[in-house]
Amino acid sequence: HVQLVESGGGSVQAGGSLNLSCTASGYTYKYNCMGWFRQAPAEEREMVAYIYSGGSTTDYHASVKGRFTISRDTANTVYLRMNSLKFEDTAVYYCAISDTCAALHLGYWGQGTQVTVS
């Protein structure tokens, strides 16, 4: 069983920055992909960014490319640096972990952290 704990959400004005972090615990050794999803009210959940293994592969949603950076400093901790935040970035952000990035949406999820941009 794997547990994920996110932190770092909050409220910020448009143009500001926030850092999210997520630490996985438990039986994590085979889960090479970690990433972030978000869901705004009345919107579909969408993948924001993911990072595979030691950081060799990353990918981003088109709307956040150039503004968000995903990184991973240990096998079990992933970060999301969010710059130039926009109102439309407002959502609950969820961390996820899986053995493959293609199946990230089917892996383990955290409880979510609210990001509000005004």
JSON list of C-alpha atoms in Angstrom, two decimals:
[
{"chain": "A", "resi": 1, "resn": "HIS", "atom": "CA", "xyz": [0.00, 0.00, 0.00]},
{"chain": "A", "resi": 2, "resn": "VAL", "atom": "CA", "xyz": [1.21, 3.52, -0.82]},
{"chain": "A", "resi": 3, "resn": "GLN", "atom": "CA", "xyz": [0.31, 6.81, 0.82]},
{"chain": "A", "resi": 4, "resn": "LEU", "atom": "CA", "xyz": [0.84, 10.25, -0.68]},
{"chain": "A", "resi": 5, "resn": "VAL", "atom": "CA", "xyz": [0.84, 13.49, 1.26]},
{"chain": "A", "resi": 6, "resn": "GLU", "atom": "CA", "xyz": [0.75, 16.83, -0.55]},
{"chain": "A", "resi": 7, "resn": "SER", "atom": "CA", "xyz": [1.57, 20.23, 0.84]},
{"chain": "A", "resi": 8, "resn": "GLY", "atom": "CA", "xyz": [2.17, 23.75, -0.34]},
{"chain": "A", "resi": 9, "resn": "GLY", "atom": "CA", "xyz": [-1.19, 24.82, -1.68]},
{"chain": "A", "resi": 10, "resn": "GLY", "atom": "CA", "xyz": [-2.72, 28.14, -0.83]},
{"chain": "A", "resi": 11, "resn": "SER", "atom": "CA", "xyz": [-3.94, 31.43, -2.19]},
{"chain": "A", "resi": 12, "resn": "VAL", "atom": "CA", "xyz": [-1.92, 33.74, -4.39]},
{"chain": "A", "resi": 13, "resn": "GLN", "atom": "CA", "xyz": [-2.50, 36.67, -6.68]},
{"chain": "A", "resi": 14, "resn": "ALA", "atom": "CA", "xyz": [-2.26, 36.26, -10.41]},
{"chain": "A", "resi": 15, "resn": "GLY", "atom": "CA", "xyz": [1.35, 36.39, -11.51]},
{"chain": "A", "resi": 16, "resn": "GLY", "atom": "CA", "xyz": [2.57, 34.92, -8.26]},
{"chain": "A", "resi": 17, "resn": "SER", "atom": "CA", "xyz": [4.21, 31.59, -7.50]},
{"chain": "A", "resi": 18, "resn": "LEU", "atom": "CA", "xyz": [3.58, 28.54, -5.37]},
{"chain": "A", "resi": 19, "resn": "ASN", "atom": "CA", "xyz": [5.50, 25.37, -4.67]},
{"chain": "A", "resi": 20, "resn": "LEU", "atom": "CA", "xyz": [3.74, 22.06, -4.15]},
{"chain": "A", "resi": 21, "resn": "SER", "atom": "CA", "xyz": [5.43, 19.00, -2.72]},
{"chain": "A", "resi": 22, "resn": "CYS", "atom": "CA", "xyz": [4.35, 15.41, -2.37]},
{"chain": "A", "resi": 23, "resn": "THR", "atom": "CA", "xyz": [5.97, 12.60, -0.45]},
{"chain": "A", "resi": 24, "resn": "ALA", "atom": "CA", "xyz": [5.10, 8.97, -0.97]},
{"chain": "A", "resi": 25, "resn": "SER", "atom": "CA", "xyz": [5.49, 6.37, 1.74]},
{"chain": "A", "resi": 26, "resn": "GLY", "atom": "CA", "xyz": [4.94, 2.65, 1.94]},
{"chain": "A", "resi": 27, "resn": "TYR", "atom": "CA", "xyz": [5.70, 0.07, -0.70]},
{"chain": "A", "resi": 28, "resn": "THR", "atom": "CA", "xyz": [6.95, 2.50, -3.34]},
{"chain": "A", "resi": 29, "resn": "TYR", "atom": "CA", "xyz": [10.05, 0.90, -4.80]},
{"chain": "A", "resi": 30, "resn": "LYS", "atom": "CA", "xyz": [8.51, -0.14, -8.12]},
{"chain": "A", "resi": 31, "resn": "TYR", "atom": "CA", "xyz": [6.60, 3.06, -8.77]},
{"chain": "A", "resi": 32, "resn": "ASN", "atom": "CA", "xyz": [8.77, 5.03, -11.14]},
{"chain": "A", "resi": 33, "resn": "CYS", "atom": "CA", "xyz": [6.37, 7.72, -12.26]},
{"chain": "A", "resi": 34, "resn": "MET", "atom": "CA", "xyz": [5.05, 10.56, -10.12]},
{"chain": "A", "resi": 35, "resn": "GLY", "atom": "CA", "xyz": [2.99, 13.49, -11.22]},
{"chain": "A", "resi": 36, "resn": "TRP", "atom": "CA", "xyz": [0.30, 16.04, -10.61]},
{"chain": "A", "resi": 37, "resn": "PHE", "atom": "CA", "xyz": [-3.31, 16.28, -11.70]},
{"chain": "A", "resi": 38, "resn": "ARG", "atom": "CA", "xyz": [-5.77, 19.05, -11.04]},
{"chain": "A", "resi": 39, "resn": "GLN", "atom": "CA", "xyz": [-9.50, 19.46, -11.02]},
{"chain": "A", "resi": 40, "resn": "ALA", "atom": "CA", "xyz": [-11.36, 22.73, -11.00]},
{"chain": "A", "resi": 41, "resn": "PRO", "atom": "CA", "xyz": [-15.04, 22.95, -10.03]},
{"chain": "A", "resi": 42, "resn": "ALA", "atom": "CA", "xyz": [-17.31, 21.61, -12.77]},
{"chain": "A", "resi": 43, "resn": "GLU", "atom": "CA", "xyz": [-14.26, 20.71, -14.87]},
{"chain": "A", "resi": 44, "resn": "GLU", "atom": "CA", "xyz": [-12.71, 17.42, -15.91]},
{"chain": "A", "resi": 45, "resn": "ARG", "atom": "CA", "xyz": [-9.62, 16.24, -14.11]},
{"chain": "A", "resi": 46, "resn": "GLU", "atom": "CA", "xyz": [-6.50, 16.91, -16.15]},
{"chain": "A", "resi": 47, "resn": "MET", "atom": "CA", "xyz": [-2.88, 15.88, -15.97]},
{"chain": "A", "resi": 48, "resn": "VAL", "atom": "CA", "xyz": [-0.63, 18.81, -15.15]},
{"chain": "A", "resi": 49, "resn": "ALA", "atom": "CA", "xyz": [2.84, 17.26, -15.22]},
{"chain": "A", "resi": 50, "resn": "TYR", "atom": "CA", "xyz": [4.66, 14.02, -14.63]},
{"chain": "A", "resi": 51, "resn": "ILE", "atom": "CA", "xyz": [8.22, 12.89, -14.11]},
{"chain": "A", "resi": 52, "resn": "TYR", "atom": "CA", "xyz": [9.58, 9.42, -14.71]},
{"chain": "A", "resi": 53, "resn": "SER", "atom": "CA", "xyz": [12.30, 7.63, -12.79]},
{"chain": "A", "resi": 54, "resn": "GLY", "atom": "CA", "xyz": [15.29, 9.84, -12.10]},
{"chain": "A", "resi": 55, "resn": "GLY", "atom": "CA", "xyz": [13.90, 12.79, -14.00]},
{"chain": "A", "resi": 56, "resn": "SER", "atom": "CA", "xyz": [14.88, 11.56, -17.43]},
{"chain": "A", "resi": 57, "resn": "THR", "atom": "CA", "xyz": [11.39, 12.11, -18.78]},
{"chain": "A", "resi": 58, "resn": "THR", "atom": "CA", "xyz": [8.97, 14.90, -18.00]},
{"chain": "A", "resi": 59, "resn": "ASP", "atom": "CA", "xyz": [5.83, 16.11, -19.66]},
{"chain": "A", "resi": 60, "resn": "TYR", "atom": "CA", "xyz": [3.44, 18.98, -19.10]},
{"chain": "A", "resi": 61, "resn": "HIS", "atom": "CA", "xyz": [-0.05, 20.03, -20.01]},
{"chain": "A", "resi": 62, "resn": "ALA", "atom": "CA", "xyz": [0.17, 22.59, -22.79]},
{"chain": "A", "resi": 63, "resn": "SER", "atom": "CA", "xyz": [-1.41, 25.27, -20.62]},
{"chain": "A", "resi": 64, "resn": "VAL", "atom": "CA", "xyz": [1.38, 25.13, -18.03]},
{"chain": "A", "resi": 65, "resn": "LYS", "atom": "CA", "xyz": [4.45, 24.63, -20.22]},
{"chain": "A", "resi": 66, "resn": "GLY", "atom": "CA", "xyz": [7.04, 27.29, -19.51]},
{"chain": "A", "resi": 67, "resn": "ARG", "atom": "CA", "xyz": [5.36, 28.25, -16.24]},
{"chain": "A", "resi": 68, "resn": "PHE", "atom": "CA", "xyz": [5.40, 25.05, -14.17]},
{"chain": "A", "resi": 69, "resn": "THR", "atom": "CA", "xyz": [8.38, 22.84, -13.40]},
{"chain": "A", "resi": 70, "resn": "ILE", "atom": "CA", "xyz": [8.20, 19.33, -11.99]},
{"chain": "A", "resi": 71, "resn": "SER", "atom": "CA", "xyz": [11.18, 17.85, -10.19]},
{"chain": "A", "resi": 72, "resn": "ARG", "atom": "CA", "xyz": [12.00, 14.88, -8.04]},
{"chain": "A", "resi": 73, "resn": "ASP", "atom": "CA", "xyz": [14.83, 14.99, -5.53]},
{"chain": "A", "resi": 74, "resn": "THR", "atom": "CA", "xyz": [14.48, 11.50, -4.07]},
{"chain": "A", "resi": 75, "resn": "ALA", "atom": "CA", "xyz": [12.71, 8.38, -5.12]},
{"chain": "A", "resi": 76, "resn": "ASN", "atom": "CA", "xyz": [9.66, 9.37, -3.15]},
{"chain": "A", "resi": 77, "resn": "THR", "atom": "CA", "xyz": [9.34, 13.16, -3.21]},
{"chain": "A", "resi": 78, "resn": "VAL", "atom": "CA", "xyz": [8.10, 15.23, -6.12]},
{"chain": "A", "resi": 79, "resn": "TYR", "atom": "CA", "xyz": [7.71, 18.98, -6.43]},
{"chain": "A", "resi": 80, "resn": "LEU", "atom": "CA", "xyz": [5.75, 21.30, -8.65]},
{"chain": "A", "resi": 81, "resn": "ARG", "atom": "CA", "xyz": [7.06, 24.82, -8.98]},
{"chain": "A", "resi": 82, "resn": "MET", "atom": "CA", "xyz": [4.27, 27.03, -10.32]},
{"chain": "A", "resi": 83, "resn": "ASN", "atom": "CA", "xyz": [5.22, 30.46, -11.66]},
{"chain": "A", "resi": 84, "resn": "SER", "atom": "CA", "xyz": [3.18, 33.15, -13.39]},
{"chain": "A", "resi": 85, "resn": "LEU", "atom": "CA", "xyz": [0.00, 31.72, -11.95]},
{"chain": "A", "resi": 86, "resn": "LYS", "atom": "CA", "xyz": [-3.26, 32.52, -13.69]},
{"chain": "A", "resi": 87, "resn": "PHE", "atom": "CA", "xyz": [-6.83, 32.54, -12.48]},
{"chain": "A", "resi": 88, "resn": "GLU", "atom": "CA", "xyz": [-7.49, 29.43, -14.55]},
{"chain": "A", "resi": 89, "resn": "ASP", "atom": "CA", "xyz": [-4.87, 27.52, -12.56]},
{"chain": "A", "resi": 90, "resn": "THR", "atom": "CA", "xyz": [-7.26, 27.55, -9.63]},
{"chain": "A", "resi": 91, "resn": "ALA", "atom": "CA", "xyz": [-8.04, 23.93, -8.77]},
{"chain": "A", "resi": 92, "resn": "VAL", "atom": "CA", "xyz": [-7.45, 21.13, -6.33]},
{"chain": "A", "resi": 93, "resn": "TYR", "atom": "CA", "xyz": [-4.08, 19.63, -7.17]},
{"chain": "A", "resi": 94, "resn": "TYR", "atom": "CA", "xyz": [-3.51, 15.93, -6.63]},
{"chain": "A", "resi": 95, "resn": "CYS", "atom": "CA", "xyz": [-0.26, 14.02, -6.52]},
{"chain": "A", "resi": 96, "resn": "ALA", "atom": "CA", "xyz": [-0.19, 10.54, -8.05]},
{"chain": "A", "resi": 97, "resn": "ILE", "atom": "CA", "xyz": [2.27, 7.67, -8.32]},
{"chain": "A", "resi": 98, "resn": "SER", "atom": "CA", "xyz": [2.33, 4.64, -10.56]},
{"chain": "A", "resi": 99, "resn": "ASP", "atom": "CA", "xyz": [4.69, 2.17, -12.18]},
{"chain": "A", "resi": 100, "resn": "THR", "atom": "CA", "xyz": [4.19, 3.79, -15.58]},
{"chain": "A", "resi": 101, "resn": "CYS", "atom": "CA", "xyz": [3.26, 7.32, -16.57]},
{"chain": "A", "resi": 102, "resn": "ALA", "atom": "CA", "xyz": [0.67, 6.03, -19.01]},
{"chain": "A", "resi": 103, "resn": "ALA", "atom": "CA", "xyz": [-1.15, 4.51, -16.04]},
{"chain": "A", "resi": 104, "resn": "LEU", "atom": "CA", "xyz": [-0.55, 7.39, -13.64]},
{"chain": "A", "resi": 105, "resn": "HIS", "atom": "CA", "xyz": [-4.27, 8.18, -13.45]},
{"chain": "A", "resi": 106, "resn": "LEU", "atom": "CA", "xyz": [-4.83, 4.61, -12.25]},
{"chain": "A", "resi": 107, "resn": "GLY", "atom": "CA", "xyz": [-2.21, 4.69, -9.51]},
{"chain": "A", "resi": 108, "resn": "TYR", "atom": "CA", "xyz": [-2.25, 5.91, -5.95]},
{"chain": "A", "resi": 109, "resn": "TRP", "atom": "CA", "xyz": [-3.47, 9.43, -5.23]},
{"chain": "A", "resi": 110, "resn": "GLY", "atom": "CA", "xyz": [-3.03, 11.94, -2.48]},
{"chain": "A", "resi": 111, "resn": "GLN", "atom": "CA", "xyz": [-5.82, 13.80, -0.76]},
{"chain": "A", "resi": 112, "resn": "GLY", "atom": "CA", "xyz": [-5.33, 16.96, -2.78]},
{"chain": "A", "resi": 113, "resn": "THR", "atom": "CA", "xyz": [-4.30, 20.50, -1.98]},
{"chain": "A", "resi": 114, "resn": "GLN", "atom": "CA", "xyz": [-6.21, 23.61, -2.96]},
{"chain": "A", "resi": 115, "resn": "VAL", "atom": "CA", "xyz": [-4.59, 26.26, -5.13]},
{"chain": "A", "resi": 116, "resn": "THR", "atom": "CA", "xyz": [-6.52, 29.51, -5.50]},
{"chain": "A", "resi": 117, "resn": "VAL", "atom": "CA", "xyz": [-5.38, 32.28, -7.81]},
{"chain": "A", "resi": 118, "resn": "SER", "atom": "CA", "xyz": [-7.17, 35.60, -7.59]}
]
